[in-house]
XYZ file of N, CA and C in Angstrom:
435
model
N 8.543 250.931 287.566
C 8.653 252.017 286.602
C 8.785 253.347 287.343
N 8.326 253.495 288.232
C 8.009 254.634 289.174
C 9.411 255.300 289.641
N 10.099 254.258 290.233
C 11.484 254.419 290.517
C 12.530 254.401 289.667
N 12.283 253.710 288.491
C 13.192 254.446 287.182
C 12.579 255.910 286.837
N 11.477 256.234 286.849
C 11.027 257.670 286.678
C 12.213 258.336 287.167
N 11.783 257.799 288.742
C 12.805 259.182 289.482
C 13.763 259.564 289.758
N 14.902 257.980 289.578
C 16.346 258.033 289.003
C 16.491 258.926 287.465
N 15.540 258.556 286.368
C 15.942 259.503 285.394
C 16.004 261.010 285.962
N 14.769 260.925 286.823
C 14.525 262.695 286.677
C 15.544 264.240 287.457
N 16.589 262.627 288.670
C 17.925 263.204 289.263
C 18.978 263.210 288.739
N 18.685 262.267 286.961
C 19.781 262.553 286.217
C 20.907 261.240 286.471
N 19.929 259.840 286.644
C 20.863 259.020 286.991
C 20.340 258.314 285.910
N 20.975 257.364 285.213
C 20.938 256.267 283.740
C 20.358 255.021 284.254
N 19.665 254.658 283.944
C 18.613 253.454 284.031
C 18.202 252.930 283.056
N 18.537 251.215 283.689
C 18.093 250.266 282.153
C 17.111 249.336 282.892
N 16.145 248.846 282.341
C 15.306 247.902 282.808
C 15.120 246.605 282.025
N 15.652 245.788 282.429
C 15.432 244.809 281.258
C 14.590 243.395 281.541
N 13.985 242.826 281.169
C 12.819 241.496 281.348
C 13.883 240.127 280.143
N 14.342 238.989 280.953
C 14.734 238.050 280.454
C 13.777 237.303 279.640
N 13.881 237.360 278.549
C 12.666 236.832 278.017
C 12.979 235.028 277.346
N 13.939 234.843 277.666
C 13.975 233.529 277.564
C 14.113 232.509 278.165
N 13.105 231.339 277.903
C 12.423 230.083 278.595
C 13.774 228.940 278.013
N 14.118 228.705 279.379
C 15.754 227.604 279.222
C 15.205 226.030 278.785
N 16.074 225.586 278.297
C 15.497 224.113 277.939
C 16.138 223.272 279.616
N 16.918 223.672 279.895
C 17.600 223.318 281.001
C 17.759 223.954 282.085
N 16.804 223.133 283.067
C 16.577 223.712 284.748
C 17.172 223.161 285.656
N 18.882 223.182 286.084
C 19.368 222.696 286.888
C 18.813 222.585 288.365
N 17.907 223.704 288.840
C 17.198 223.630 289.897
C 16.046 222.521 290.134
N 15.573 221.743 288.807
C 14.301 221.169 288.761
C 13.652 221.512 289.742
N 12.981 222.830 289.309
C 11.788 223.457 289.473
C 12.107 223.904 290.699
N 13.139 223.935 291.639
C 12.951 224.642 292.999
C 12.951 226.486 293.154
N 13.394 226.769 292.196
C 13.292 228.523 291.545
C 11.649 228.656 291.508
N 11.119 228.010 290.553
C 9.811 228.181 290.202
C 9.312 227.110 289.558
N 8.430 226.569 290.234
C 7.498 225.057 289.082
C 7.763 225.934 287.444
N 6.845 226.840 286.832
C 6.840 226.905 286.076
C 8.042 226.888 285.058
N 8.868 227.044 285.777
C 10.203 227.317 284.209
C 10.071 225.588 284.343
N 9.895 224.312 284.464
C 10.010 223.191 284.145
C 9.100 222.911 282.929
N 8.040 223.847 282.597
C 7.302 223.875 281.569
C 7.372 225.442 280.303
N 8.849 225.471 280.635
C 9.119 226.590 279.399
C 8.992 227.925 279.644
N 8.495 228.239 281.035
C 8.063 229.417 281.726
C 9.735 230.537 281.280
N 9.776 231.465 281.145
C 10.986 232.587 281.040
C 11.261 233.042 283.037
N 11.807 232.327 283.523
C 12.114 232.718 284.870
C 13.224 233.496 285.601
N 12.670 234.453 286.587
C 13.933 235.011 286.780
C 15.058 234.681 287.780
N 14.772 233.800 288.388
C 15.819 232.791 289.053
C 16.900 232.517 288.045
N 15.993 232.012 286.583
C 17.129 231.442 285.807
C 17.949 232.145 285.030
N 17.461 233.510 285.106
C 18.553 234.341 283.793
C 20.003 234.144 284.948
N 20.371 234.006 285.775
C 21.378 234.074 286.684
C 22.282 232.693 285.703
N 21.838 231.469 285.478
C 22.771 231.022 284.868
C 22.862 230.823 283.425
N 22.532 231.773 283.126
C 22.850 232.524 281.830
C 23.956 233.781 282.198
N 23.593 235.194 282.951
C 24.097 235.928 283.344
C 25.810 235.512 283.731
N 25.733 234.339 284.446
C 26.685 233.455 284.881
C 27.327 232.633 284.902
N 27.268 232.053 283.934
C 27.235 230.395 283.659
C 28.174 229.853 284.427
N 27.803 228.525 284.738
C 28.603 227.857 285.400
C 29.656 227.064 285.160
N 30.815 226.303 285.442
C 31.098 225.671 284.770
C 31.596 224.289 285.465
N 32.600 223.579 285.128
C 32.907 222.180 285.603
C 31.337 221.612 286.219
N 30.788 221.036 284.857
C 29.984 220.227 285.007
C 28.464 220.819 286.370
N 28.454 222.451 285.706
C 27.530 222.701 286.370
C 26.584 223.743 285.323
N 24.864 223.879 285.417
C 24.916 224.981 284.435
C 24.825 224.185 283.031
N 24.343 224.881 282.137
C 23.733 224.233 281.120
C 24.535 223.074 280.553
N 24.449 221.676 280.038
C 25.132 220.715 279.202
C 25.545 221.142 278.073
N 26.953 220.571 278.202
C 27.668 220.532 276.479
C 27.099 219.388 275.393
N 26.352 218.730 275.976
C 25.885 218.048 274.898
C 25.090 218.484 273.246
N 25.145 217.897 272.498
C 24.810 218.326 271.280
C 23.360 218.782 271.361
N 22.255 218.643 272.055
C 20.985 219.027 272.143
C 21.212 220.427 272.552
N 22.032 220.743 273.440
C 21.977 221.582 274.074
C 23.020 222.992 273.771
N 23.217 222.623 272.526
C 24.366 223.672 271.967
C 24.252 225.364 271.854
N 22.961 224.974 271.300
C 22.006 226.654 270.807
C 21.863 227.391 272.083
N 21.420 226.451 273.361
C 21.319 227.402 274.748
C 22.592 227.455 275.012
N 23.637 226.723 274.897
C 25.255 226.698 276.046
C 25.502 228.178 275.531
N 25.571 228.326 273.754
C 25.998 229.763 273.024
C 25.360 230.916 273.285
N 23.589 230.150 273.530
C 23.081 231.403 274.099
C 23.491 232.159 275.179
N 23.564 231.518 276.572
C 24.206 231.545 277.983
C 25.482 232.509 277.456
N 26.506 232.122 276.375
C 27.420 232.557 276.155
C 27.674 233.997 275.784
N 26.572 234.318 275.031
C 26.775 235.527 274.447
C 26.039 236.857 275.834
N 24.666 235.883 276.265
C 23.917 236.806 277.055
C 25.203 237.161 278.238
N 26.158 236.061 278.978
C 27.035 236.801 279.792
C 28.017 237.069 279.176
N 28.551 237.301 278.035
C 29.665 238.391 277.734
C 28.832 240.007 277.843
N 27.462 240.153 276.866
C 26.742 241.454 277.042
C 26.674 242.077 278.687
N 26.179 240.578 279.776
C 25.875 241.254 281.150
C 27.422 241.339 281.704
N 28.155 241.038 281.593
C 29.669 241.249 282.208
C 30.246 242.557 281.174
N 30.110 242.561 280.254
C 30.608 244.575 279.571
C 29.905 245.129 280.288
N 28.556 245.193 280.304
C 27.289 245.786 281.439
C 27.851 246.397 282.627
N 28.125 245.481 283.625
C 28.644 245.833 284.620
C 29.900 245.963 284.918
N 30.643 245.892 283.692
C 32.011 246.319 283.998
C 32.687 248.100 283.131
N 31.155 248.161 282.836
C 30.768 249.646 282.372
C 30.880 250.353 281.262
N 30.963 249.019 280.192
C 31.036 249.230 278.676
C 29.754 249.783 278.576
N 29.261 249.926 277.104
C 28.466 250.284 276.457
C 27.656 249.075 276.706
N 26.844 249.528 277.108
C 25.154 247.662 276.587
C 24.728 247.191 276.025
N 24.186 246.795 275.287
C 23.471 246.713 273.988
C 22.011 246.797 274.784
N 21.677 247.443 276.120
C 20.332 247.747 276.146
C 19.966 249.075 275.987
N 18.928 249.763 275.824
C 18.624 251.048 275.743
C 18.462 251.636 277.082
N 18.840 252.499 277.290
C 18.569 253.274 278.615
C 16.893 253.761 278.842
N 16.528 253.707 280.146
C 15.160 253.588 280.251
C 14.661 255.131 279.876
N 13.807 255.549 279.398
C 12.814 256.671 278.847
C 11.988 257.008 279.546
N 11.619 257.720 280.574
C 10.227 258.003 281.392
C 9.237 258.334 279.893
N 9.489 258.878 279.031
C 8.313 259.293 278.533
C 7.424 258.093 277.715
N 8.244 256.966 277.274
C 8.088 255.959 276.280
C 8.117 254.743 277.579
N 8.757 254.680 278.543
C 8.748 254.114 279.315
C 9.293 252.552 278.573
N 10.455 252.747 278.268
C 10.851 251.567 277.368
C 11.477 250.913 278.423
N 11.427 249.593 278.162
C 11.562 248.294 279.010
C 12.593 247.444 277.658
N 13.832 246.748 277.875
C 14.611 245.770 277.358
C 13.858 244.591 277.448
N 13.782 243.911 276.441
C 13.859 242.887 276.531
C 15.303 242.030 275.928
N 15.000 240.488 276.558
C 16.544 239.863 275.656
C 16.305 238.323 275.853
N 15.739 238.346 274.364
C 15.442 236.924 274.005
C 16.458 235.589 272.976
N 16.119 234.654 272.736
C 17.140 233.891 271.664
C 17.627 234.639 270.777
N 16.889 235.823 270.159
C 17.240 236.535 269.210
C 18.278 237.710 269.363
N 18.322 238.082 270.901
C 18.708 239.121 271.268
C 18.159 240.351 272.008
N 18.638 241.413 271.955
C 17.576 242.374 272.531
C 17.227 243.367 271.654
N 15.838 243.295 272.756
C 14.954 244.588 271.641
C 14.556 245.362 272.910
N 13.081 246.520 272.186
C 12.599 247.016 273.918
C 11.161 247.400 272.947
N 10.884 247.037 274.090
C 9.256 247.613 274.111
C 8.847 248.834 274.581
N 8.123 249.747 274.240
C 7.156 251.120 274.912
C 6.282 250.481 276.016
N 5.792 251.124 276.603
C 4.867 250.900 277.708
C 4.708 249.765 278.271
N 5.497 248.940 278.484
C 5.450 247.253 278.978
C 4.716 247.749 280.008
N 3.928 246.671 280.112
C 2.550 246.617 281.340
C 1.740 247.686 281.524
N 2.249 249.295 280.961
C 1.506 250.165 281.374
C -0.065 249.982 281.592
N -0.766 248.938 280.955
C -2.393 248.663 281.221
C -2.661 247.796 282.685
N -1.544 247.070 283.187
C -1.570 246.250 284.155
C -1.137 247.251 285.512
N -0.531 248.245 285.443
C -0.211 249.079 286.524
C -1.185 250.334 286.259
N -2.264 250.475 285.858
C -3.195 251.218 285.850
C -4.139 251.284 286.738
N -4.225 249.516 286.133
C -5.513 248.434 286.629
C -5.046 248.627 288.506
N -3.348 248.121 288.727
C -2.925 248.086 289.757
C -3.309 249.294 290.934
N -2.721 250.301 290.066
C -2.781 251.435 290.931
C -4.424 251.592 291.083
N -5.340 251.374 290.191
C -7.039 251.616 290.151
C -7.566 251.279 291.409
N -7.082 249.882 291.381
C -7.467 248.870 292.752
C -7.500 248.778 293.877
N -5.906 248.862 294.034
C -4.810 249.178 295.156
C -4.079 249.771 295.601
N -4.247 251.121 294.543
C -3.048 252.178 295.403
C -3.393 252.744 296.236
N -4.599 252.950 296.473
C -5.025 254.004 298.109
C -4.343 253.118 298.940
N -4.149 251.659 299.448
C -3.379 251.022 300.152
C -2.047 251.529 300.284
N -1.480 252.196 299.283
C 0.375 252.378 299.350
C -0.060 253.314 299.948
N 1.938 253.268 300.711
C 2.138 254.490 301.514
C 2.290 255.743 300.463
N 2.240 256.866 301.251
C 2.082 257.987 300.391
C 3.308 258.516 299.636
N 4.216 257.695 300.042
C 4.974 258.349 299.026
C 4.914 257.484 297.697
N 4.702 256.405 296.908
C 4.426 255.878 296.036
C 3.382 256.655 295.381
N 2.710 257.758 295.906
C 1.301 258.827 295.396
C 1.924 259.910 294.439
N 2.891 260.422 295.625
C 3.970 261.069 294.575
C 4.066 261.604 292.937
N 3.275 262.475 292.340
C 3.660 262.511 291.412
C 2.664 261.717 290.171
N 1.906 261.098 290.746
C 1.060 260.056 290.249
C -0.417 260.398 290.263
N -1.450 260.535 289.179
C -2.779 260.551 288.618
C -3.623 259.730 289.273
N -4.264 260.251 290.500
C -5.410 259.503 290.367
C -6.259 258.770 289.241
N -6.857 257.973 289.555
C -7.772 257.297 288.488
C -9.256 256.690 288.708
N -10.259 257.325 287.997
C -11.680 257.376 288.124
C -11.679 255.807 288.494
N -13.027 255.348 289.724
C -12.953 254.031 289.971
C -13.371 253.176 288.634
N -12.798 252.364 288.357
C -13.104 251.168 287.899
C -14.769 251.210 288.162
N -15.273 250.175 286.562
C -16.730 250.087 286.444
C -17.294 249.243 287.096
């Protein structure tokens, strides 16, 4: 978040987005991450979505598997306009709301403050450890109880 801060604040456009969907189909079996074999949302795997593969690589055409092949389908037409510098359908990131994309079966939405309670906790703990420039700009915080 820190570093989307400071791209917004030089006036550069920033999107942040979290894949929020768990594939029925893990061509890696599990070498990305054990967990996406149990439904986990992984980020190894948005790549073949982002990408899909094809000649018999990358999600099955089989009839079980129809709802993800279309999903895969639509999520890389959105990430290929993306980077070929259309319009997105994500929101550009907000320092003040600190909005985060998400993009699930349904599509995308965005959330306010994603994690902001978990990078609190973070910085509470462990930020005297970072180097000083990660201090930058940033609130100390009374120790933890």
């Amino acid at each position: 978040i820190g570093m989307a801060k400071d791209m917004t604040r030089t006036g550069g456009k920033v999107y942040l987005e979290v894949f929020a969907y768990a594939p029925k189909y893990d061509p890696t079996s599990g070498k990305v991450n054990k967990e996406c074999e149990h439904g986990a949302s992984c980020h190894g795997g948005e790549m073949l979505f982002a990408l899909p593969q094809g000649r018999s690589k990358g999600t099955p055409s089989s009839p079980l598997f129809m709802q993800e092949l279309k999903f895969a389908q639509t999520y890389s037409q959105e990430f290929i306009k993306f980077i070929a510098g259309f319009d997105p359908v994500w929101a550009p990131f907000e320092p003040i709301g600190e909005s985060m994309n998400f993009y699930d079966g349904k599509g995308p939405y965005v959330k306010a403050h994603y994690r902001s309670d978990q990078c609190r906790v973070l910085d509470n703990s462990v930020g005297s450890v970072w180097p000083a420039f990660y201090h930058i700009g940033t609130t100390p915080l009374p120790p933890l109880p």
